[in-house]
Short mmCIF file of C-alpha atoms and ligand atoms in Angstrom, two decimals:
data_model
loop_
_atom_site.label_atom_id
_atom_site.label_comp_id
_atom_site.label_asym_id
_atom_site.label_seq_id
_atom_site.Cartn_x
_atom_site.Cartn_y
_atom_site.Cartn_z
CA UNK G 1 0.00 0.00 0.00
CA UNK G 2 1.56 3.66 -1.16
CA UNK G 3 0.55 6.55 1.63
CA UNK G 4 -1.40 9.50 0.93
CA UNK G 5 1.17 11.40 0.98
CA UNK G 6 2.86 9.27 -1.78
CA UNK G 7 0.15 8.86 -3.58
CA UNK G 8 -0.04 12.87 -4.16
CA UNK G 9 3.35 12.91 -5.08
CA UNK G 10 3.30 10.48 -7.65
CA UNK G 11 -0.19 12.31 -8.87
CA UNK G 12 2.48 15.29 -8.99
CA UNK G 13 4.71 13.01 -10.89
CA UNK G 14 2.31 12.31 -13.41
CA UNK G 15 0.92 15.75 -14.03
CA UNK G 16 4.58 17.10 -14.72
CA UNK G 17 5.21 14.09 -17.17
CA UNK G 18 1.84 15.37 -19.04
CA UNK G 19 2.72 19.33 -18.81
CA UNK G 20 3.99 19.62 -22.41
CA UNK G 21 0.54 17.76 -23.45
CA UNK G 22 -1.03 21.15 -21.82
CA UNK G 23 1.21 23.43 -23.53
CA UNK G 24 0.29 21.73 -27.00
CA UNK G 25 -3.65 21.11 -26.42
CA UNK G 26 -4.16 25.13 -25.68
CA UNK G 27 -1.74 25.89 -28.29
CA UNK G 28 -3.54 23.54 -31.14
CA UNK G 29 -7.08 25.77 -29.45
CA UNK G 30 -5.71 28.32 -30.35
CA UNK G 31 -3.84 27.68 -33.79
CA UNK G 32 -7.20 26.18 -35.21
CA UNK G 33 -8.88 29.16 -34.06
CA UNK G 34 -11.61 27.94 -31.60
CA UNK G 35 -11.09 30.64 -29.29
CA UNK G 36 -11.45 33.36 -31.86
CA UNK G 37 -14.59 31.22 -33.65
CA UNK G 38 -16.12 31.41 -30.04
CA UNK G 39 -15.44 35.31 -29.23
CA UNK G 40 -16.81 36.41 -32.73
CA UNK G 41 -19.40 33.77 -32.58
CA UNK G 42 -20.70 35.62 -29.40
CA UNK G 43 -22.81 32.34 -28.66
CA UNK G 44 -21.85 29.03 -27.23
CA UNK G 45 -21.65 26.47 -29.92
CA UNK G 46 -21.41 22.61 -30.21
CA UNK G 47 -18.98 20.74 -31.19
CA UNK G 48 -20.19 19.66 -34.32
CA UNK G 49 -20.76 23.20 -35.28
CA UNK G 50 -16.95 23.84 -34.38
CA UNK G 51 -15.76 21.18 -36.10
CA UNK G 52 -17.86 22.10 -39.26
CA UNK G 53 -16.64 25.87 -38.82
CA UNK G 54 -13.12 25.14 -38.37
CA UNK G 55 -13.07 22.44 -41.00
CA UNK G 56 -11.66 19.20 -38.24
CA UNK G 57 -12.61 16.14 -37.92
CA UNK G 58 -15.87 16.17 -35.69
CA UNK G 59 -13.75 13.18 -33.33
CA UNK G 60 -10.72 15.11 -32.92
CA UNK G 61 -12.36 18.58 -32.02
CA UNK G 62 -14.61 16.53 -29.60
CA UNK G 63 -11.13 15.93 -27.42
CA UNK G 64 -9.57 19.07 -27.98
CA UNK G 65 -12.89 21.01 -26.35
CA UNK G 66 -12.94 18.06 -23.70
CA UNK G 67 -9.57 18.90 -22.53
CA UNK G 68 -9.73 22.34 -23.03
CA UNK G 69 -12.96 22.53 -20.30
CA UNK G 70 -11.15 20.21 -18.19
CA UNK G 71 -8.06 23.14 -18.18
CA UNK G 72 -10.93 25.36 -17.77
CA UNK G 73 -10.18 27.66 -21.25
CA UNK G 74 -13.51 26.52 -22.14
CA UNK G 75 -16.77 26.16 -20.22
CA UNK G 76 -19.77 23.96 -21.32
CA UNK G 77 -23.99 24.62 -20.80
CA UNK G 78 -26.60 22.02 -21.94
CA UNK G 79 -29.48 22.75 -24.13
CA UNK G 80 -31.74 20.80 -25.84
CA UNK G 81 -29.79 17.49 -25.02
CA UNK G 82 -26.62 19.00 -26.64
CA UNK G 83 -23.27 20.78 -25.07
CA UNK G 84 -22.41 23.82 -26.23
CA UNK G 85 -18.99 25.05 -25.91
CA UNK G 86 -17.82 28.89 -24.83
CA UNK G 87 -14.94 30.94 -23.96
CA UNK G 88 -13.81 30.96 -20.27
CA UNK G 89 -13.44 34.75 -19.36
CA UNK G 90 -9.24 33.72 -19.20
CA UNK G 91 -9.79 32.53 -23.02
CA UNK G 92 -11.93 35.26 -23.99
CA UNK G 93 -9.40 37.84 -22.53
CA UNK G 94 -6.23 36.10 -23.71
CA UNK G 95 -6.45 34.00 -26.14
CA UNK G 96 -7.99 34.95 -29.35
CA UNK G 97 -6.10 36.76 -31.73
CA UNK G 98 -8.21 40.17 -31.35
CA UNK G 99 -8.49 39.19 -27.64
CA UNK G 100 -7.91 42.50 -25.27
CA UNK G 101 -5.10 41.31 -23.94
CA UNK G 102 -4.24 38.59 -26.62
CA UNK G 103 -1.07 36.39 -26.14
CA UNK G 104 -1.95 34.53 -29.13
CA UNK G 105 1.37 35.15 -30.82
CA UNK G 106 3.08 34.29 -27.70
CA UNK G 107 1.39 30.80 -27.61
CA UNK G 108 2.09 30.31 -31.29
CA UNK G 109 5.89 30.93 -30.83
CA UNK G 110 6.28 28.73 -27.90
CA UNK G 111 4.17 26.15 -29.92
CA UNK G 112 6.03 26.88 -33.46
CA UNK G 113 9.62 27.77 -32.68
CA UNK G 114 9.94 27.04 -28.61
CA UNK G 115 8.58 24.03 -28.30
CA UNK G 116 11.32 22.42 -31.01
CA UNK G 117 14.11 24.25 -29.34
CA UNK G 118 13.35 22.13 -26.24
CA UNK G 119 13.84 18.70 -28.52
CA UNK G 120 17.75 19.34 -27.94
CA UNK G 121 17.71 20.56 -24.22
CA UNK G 122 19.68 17.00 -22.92
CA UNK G 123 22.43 18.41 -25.39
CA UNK G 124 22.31 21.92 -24.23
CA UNK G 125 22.89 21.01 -20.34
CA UNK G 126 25.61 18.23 -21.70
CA UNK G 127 27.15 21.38 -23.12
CA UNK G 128 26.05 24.44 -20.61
CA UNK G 129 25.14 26.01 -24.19
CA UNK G 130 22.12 25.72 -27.03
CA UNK G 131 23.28 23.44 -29.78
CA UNK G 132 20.90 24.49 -32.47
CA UNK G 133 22.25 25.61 -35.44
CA UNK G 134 20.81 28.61 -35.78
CA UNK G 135 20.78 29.43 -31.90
CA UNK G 136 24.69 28.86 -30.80
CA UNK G 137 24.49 32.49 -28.99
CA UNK G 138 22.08 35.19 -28.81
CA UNK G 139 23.07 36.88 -31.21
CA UNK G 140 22.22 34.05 -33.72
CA UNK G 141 19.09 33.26 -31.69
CA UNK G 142 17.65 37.00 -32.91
CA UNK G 143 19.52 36.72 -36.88
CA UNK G 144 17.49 33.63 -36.97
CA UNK G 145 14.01 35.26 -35.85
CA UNK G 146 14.83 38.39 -37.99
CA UNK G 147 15.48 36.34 -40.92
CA UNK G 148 11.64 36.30 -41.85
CA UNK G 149 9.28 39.23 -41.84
CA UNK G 150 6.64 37.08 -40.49
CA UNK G 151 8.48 35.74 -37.66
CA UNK G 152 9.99 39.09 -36.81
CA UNK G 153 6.25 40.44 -37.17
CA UNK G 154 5.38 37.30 -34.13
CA UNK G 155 8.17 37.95 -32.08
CA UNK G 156 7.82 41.49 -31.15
CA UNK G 157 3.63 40.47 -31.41
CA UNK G 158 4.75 38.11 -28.45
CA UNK G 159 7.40 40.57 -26.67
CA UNK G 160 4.47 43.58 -26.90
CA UNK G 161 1.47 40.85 -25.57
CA UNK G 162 3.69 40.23 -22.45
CA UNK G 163 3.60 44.09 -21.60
CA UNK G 164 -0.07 44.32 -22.34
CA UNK G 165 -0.32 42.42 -18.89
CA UNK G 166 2.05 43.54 -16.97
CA UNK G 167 3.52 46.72 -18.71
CA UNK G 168 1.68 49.33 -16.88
CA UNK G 169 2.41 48.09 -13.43
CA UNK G 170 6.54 47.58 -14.37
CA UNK G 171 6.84 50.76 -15.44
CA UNK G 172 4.61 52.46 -12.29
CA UNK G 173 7.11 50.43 -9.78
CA UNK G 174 9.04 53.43 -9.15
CA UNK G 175 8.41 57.05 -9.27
CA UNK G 176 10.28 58.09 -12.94
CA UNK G 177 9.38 61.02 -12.94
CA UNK G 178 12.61 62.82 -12.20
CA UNK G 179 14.04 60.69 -15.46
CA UNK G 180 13.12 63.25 -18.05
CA UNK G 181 15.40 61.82 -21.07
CA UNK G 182 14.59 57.88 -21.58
CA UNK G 183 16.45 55.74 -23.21
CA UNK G 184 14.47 51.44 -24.15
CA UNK G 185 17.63 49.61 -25.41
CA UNK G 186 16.16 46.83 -27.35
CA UNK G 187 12.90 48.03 -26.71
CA UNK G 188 11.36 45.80 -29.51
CA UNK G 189 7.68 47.34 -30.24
CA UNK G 190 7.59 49.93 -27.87
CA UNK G 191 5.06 48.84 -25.30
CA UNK G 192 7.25 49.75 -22.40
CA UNK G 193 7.70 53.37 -24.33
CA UNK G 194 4.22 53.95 -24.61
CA UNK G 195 3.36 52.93 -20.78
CA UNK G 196 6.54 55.46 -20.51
CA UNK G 197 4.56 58.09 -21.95
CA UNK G 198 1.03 57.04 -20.48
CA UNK G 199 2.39 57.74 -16.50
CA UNK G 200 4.83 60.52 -17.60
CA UNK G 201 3.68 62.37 -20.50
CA UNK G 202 6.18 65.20 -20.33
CA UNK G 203 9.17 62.42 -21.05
CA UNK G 204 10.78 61.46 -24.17
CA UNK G 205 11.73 57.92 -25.02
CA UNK G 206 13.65 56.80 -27.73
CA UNK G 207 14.40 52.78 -28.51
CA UNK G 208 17.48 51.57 -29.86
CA UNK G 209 16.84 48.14 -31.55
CA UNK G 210 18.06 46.08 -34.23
CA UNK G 211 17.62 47.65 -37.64
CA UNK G 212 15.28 45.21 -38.82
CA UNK G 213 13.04 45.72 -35.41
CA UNK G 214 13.04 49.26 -36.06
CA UNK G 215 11.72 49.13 -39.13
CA UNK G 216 9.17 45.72 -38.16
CA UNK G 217 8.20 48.34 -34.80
CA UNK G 218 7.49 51.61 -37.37
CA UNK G 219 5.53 49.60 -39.99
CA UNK G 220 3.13 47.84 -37.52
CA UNK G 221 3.26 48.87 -34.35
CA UNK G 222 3.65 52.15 -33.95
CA UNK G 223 0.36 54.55 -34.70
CA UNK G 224 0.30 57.77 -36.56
CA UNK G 225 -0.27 59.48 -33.03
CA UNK G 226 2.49 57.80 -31.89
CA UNK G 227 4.72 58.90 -33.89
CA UNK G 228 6.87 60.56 -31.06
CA UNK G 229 8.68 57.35 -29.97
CA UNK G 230 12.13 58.19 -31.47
CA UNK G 231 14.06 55.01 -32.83
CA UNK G 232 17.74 54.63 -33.39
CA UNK G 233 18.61 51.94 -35.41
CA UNK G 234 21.53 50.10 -33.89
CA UNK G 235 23.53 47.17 -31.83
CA UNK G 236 24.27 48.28 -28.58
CA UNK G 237 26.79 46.76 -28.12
CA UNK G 238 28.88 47.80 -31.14
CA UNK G 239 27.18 51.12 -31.81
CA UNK G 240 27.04 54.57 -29.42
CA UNK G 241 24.52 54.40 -26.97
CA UNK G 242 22.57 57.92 -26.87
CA UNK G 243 22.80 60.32 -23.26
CA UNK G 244 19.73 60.26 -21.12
CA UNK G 245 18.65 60.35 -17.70
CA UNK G 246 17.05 56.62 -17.51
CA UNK G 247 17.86 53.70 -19.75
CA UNK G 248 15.25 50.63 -19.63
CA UNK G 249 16.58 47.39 -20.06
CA UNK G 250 13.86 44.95 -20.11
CA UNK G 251 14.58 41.31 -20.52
CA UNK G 252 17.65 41.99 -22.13
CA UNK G 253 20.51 40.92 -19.59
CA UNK G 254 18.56 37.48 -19.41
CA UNK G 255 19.26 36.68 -23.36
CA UNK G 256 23.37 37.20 -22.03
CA UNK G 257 26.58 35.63 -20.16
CA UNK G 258 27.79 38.06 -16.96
CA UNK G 259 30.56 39.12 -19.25
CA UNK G 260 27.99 40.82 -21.88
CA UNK G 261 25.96 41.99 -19.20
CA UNK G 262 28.81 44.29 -17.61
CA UNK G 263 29.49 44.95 -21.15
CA UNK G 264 26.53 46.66 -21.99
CA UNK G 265 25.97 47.76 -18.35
CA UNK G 266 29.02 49.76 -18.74
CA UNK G 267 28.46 51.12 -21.47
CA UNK G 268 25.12 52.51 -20.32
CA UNK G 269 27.06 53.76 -17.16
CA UNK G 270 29.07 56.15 -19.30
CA UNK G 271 26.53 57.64 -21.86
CA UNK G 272 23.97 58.14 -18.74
CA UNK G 273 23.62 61.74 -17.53
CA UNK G 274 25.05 62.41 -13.88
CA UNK G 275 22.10 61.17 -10.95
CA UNK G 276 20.95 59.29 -13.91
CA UNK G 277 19.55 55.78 -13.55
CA UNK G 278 19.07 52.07 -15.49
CA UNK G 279 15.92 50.35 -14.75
CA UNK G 280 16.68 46.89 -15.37
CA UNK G 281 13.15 44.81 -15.71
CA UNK G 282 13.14 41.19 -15.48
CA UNK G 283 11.57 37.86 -13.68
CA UNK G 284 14.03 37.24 -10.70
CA UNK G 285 14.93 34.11 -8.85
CA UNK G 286 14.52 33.61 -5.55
CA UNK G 287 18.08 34.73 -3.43
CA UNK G 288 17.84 31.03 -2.24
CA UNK G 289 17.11 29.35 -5.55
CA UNK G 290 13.97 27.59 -4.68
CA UNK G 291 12.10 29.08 -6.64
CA UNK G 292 9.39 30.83 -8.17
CA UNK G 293 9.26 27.61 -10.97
CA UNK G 294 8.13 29.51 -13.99
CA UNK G 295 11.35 31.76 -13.43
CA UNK G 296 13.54 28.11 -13.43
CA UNK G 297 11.72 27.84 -16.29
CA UNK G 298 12.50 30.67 -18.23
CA UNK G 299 15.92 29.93 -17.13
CA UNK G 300 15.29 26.90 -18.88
CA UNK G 301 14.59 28.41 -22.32
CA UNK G 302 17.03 30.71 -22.17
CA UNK G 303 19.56 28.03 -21.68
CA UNK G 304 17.77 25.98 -25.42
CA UNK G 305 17.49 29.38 -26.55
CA UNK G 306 20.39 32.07 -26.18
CA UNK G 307 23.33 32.26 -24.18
CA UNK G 308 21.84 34.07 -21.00
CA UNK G 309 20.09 32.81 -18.12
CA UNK G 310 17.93 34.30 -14.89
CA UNK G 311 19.18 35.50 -12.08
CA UNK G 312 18.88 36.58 -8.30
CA UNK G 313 18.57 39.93 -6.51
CA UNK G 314 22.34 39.39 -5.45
CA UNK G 315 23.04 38.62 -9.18
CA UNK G 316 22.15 41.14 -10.39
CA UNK G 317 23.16 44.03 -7.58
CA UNK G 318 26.26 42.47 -8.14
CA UNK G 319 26.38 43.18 -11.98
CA UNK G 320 25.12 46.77 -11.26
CA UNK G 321 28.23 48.10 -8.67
CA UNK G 322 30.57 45.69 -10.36
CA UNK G 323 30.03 48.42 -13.38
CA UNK G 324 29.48 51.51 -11.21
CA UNK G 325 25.60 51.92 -10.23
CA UNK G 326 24.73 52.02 -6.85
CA UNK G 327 21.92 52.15 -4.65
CA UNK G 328 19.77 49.59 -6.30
CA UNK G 329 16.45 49.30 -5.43
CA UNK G 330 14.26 46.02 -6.32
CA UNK G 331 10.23 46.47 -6.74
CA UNK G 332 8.07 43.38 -7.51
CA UNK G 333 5.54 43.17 -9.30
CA UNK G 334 2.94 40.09 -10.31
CA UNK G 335 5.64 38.46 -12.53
CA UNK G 336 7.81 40.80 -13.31
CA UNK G 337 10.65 42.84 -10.80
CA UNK G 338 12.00 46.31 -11.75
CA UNK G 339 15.47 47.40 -10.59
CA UNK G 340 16.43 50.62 -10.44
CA UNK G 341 20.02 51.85 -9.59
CA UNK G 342 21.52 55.14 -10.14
CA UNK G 343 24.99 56.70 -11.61
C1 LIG M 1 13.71 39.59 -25.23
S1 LIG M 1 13.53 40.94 -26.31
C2 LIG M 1 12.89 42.17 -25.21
C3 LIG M 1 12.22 43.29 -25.93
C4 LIG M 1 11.67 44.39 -25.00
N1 LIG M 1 12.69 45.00 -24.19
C5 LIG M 1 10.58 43.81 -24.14
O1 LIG M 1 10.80 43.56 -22.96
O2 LIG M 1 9.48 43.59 -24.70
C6 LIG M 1 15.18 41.46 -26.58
C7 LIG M 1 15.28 42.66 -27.49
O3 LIG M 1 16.67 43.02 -27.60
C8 LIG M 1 16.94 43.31 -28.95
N2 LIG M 1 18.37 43.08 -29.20
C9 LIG M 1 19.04 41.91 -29.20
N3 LIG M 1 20.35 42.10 -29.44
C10 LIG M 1 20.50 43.43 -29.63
C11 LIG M 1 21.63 44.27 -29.91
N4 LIG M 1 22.84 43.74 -30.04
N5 LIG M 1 21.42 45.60 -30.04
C12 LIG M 1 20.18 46.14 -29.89
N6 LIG M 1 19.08 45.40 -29.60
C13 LIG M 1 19.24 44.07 -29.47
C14 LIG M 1 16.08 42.37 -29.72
O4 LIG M 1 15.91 42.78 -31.06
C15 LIG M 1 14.80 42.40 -28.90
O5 LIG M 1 13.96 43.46 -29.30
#
């Protein structure tokens, strides 16, 4: 006879073995569309009816929907002997493409590009580095999303559905209002800029991105009233970094080895104005390395994927005097922390 206890743990044990079956049924709802066909269909429908719509076999979308109410991304009613199928207010929020706060593009490049990364992650932690061709460092990991429009186009979809969760609350951490001059180095799309603007209006913010981000950012993601985010095509790391008061680096020391970190941390220690600042936003370990899971996780990824990896509070106070900033501050947030330390 196993114990109670046991018997939870292995229960445990079996969920994690299924996790990736998760990941891929919510992806598949959403890369055939059923969340979308439910939001625009503003009624519950049956499965049938979604299977017809969506043009699946009437078997296979039978499972999918099962599984998807028993993650609760879909909820079921009963009428006239038949079950109906609708959106979950989670799904109807997040997960269609015109969805408020839509991470479709997010779940499509885990499922798409992510999700095969992870195929050579025994290889990777052989190594203690990604062996995928077109992945050996970060600075392949980003030529090889850049090398399409379309998956540039997801990417920064992906990077600007993050901060339509979480963006406004990052950026409202601290009080940056005495930062006049800011500076989003590889700012991608410019959500961070625009919550910039939103809290402080008087600011200016320029990004400095890869050129092909730039110009992805301009075409699509950047409205004719916003036309005031300035963008400076570059590689900040080989390129001048422009002066200002406060330079954002959001999940950019993650993608990079220590040694590219106080690269680039130094670098932003020289161009920033005196009593200036770098806000450094990212999801932080706990100091004793227990924890939070989803940040081992990312940790994870960024091990298949670049050549950085997450870090604790001591981590990264560490990086920040090693290259001259002091006083660092660290504000959480739901998932993400801001750190702010000054010149
Ligand atoms: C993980 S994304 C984060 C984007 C944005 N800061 C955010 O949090 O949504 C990393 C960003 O750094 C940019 N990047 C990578 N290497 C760069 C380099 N050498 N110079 C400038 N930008 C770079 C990428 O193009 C991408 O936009």
């Amino acid at each position: 006879m196993i114990s109670t206890e046991e018997a939870e743990s292995i229960t445990t044990l079996i969920q994690y073995q299924h996790g990736f079956v998760i990941s891929k049924v919510m992806f598949t709802a959403c890369e055939l569309g059923v969340f979308d066909l439910l939001l625009e269909s503003g009624e519950p429908l049956s499965s049938t009816t979604i299977a017809e719509c969506l043009g699946t076999s009437p078997h296979g979308m039978e499972l999918l929907l099962g599984a998807c109410v028993a993650l609760k991304l879909l909820r079921t009613e009963r009428k006239d002997e038949q079950v109906l199928y609708g959106n979950t207010d989670l799904s109807s929020l997040c997960l269609g493409k015109s969805s408020p706060k839509s991470q479709y593009h997010h779940m499509m490049w885990f499922s798409e590009s992510i999700y095969m990364n992870l195929h050579y992650l025994a290889d990777a932690v052989r190594e203690g580095k990604n062996l995928n061709e077109k992945s050996l460092n970060s600075k392949k990991f980003y030529d090889g999303i850049y090398r399409s429009e379309e998956q540039m186009q997801r990417f920064v979809s992906c990077m600007n559905g993050t901060w339509s969760l979480g963006g406004r609350d990052v950026i409202a951490a601290f009080d940056l209002s005495q930062f006049p001059q800011i500076c989003d180095l590889g700012g991608g799309g410019g959500a961070l800029a625009k919550e910039c603007i939103y809290l402080y209006p008087n600011c200016t913010v320029t990004i400095l991105d890869l050129p092909e981000v730039v110009r992805t950012a301009k075409k699509h993601f950047i409205s004719e009233e916003e036309q005031w985010i300035h963008f400076i095509e570059g590689d900040f790391f080989e390129d001048l970094i422009p002066e200002a008061d406060l330079y954002i680096l959001a999940r950019i020391c993650h993608n990079w080895t220590d040694e590219k970190c106080a690269q680039l941390l130094t670098k932003v220690y020289k161009a920033c104005k005196p009593r200036g600042g770098v806000l450094i936003i990212e999801m932080v370990l706990n100091e004793d390395r227990k924890g939070p899971l989803l940040v081992h996780l990312k940790s994870i990824l960024m091990l298949a994927l670049t050549e950085g990896k997450e870090r604790t509070p001591s981590e990264y106070s560490t990086l920040l005097s090693a290259t001259g900033f002091k006083e660092a501050e660290r504000k959480k947030t739901r998932l993400f922390d801001a750190i702010l330390a000054r010149k």
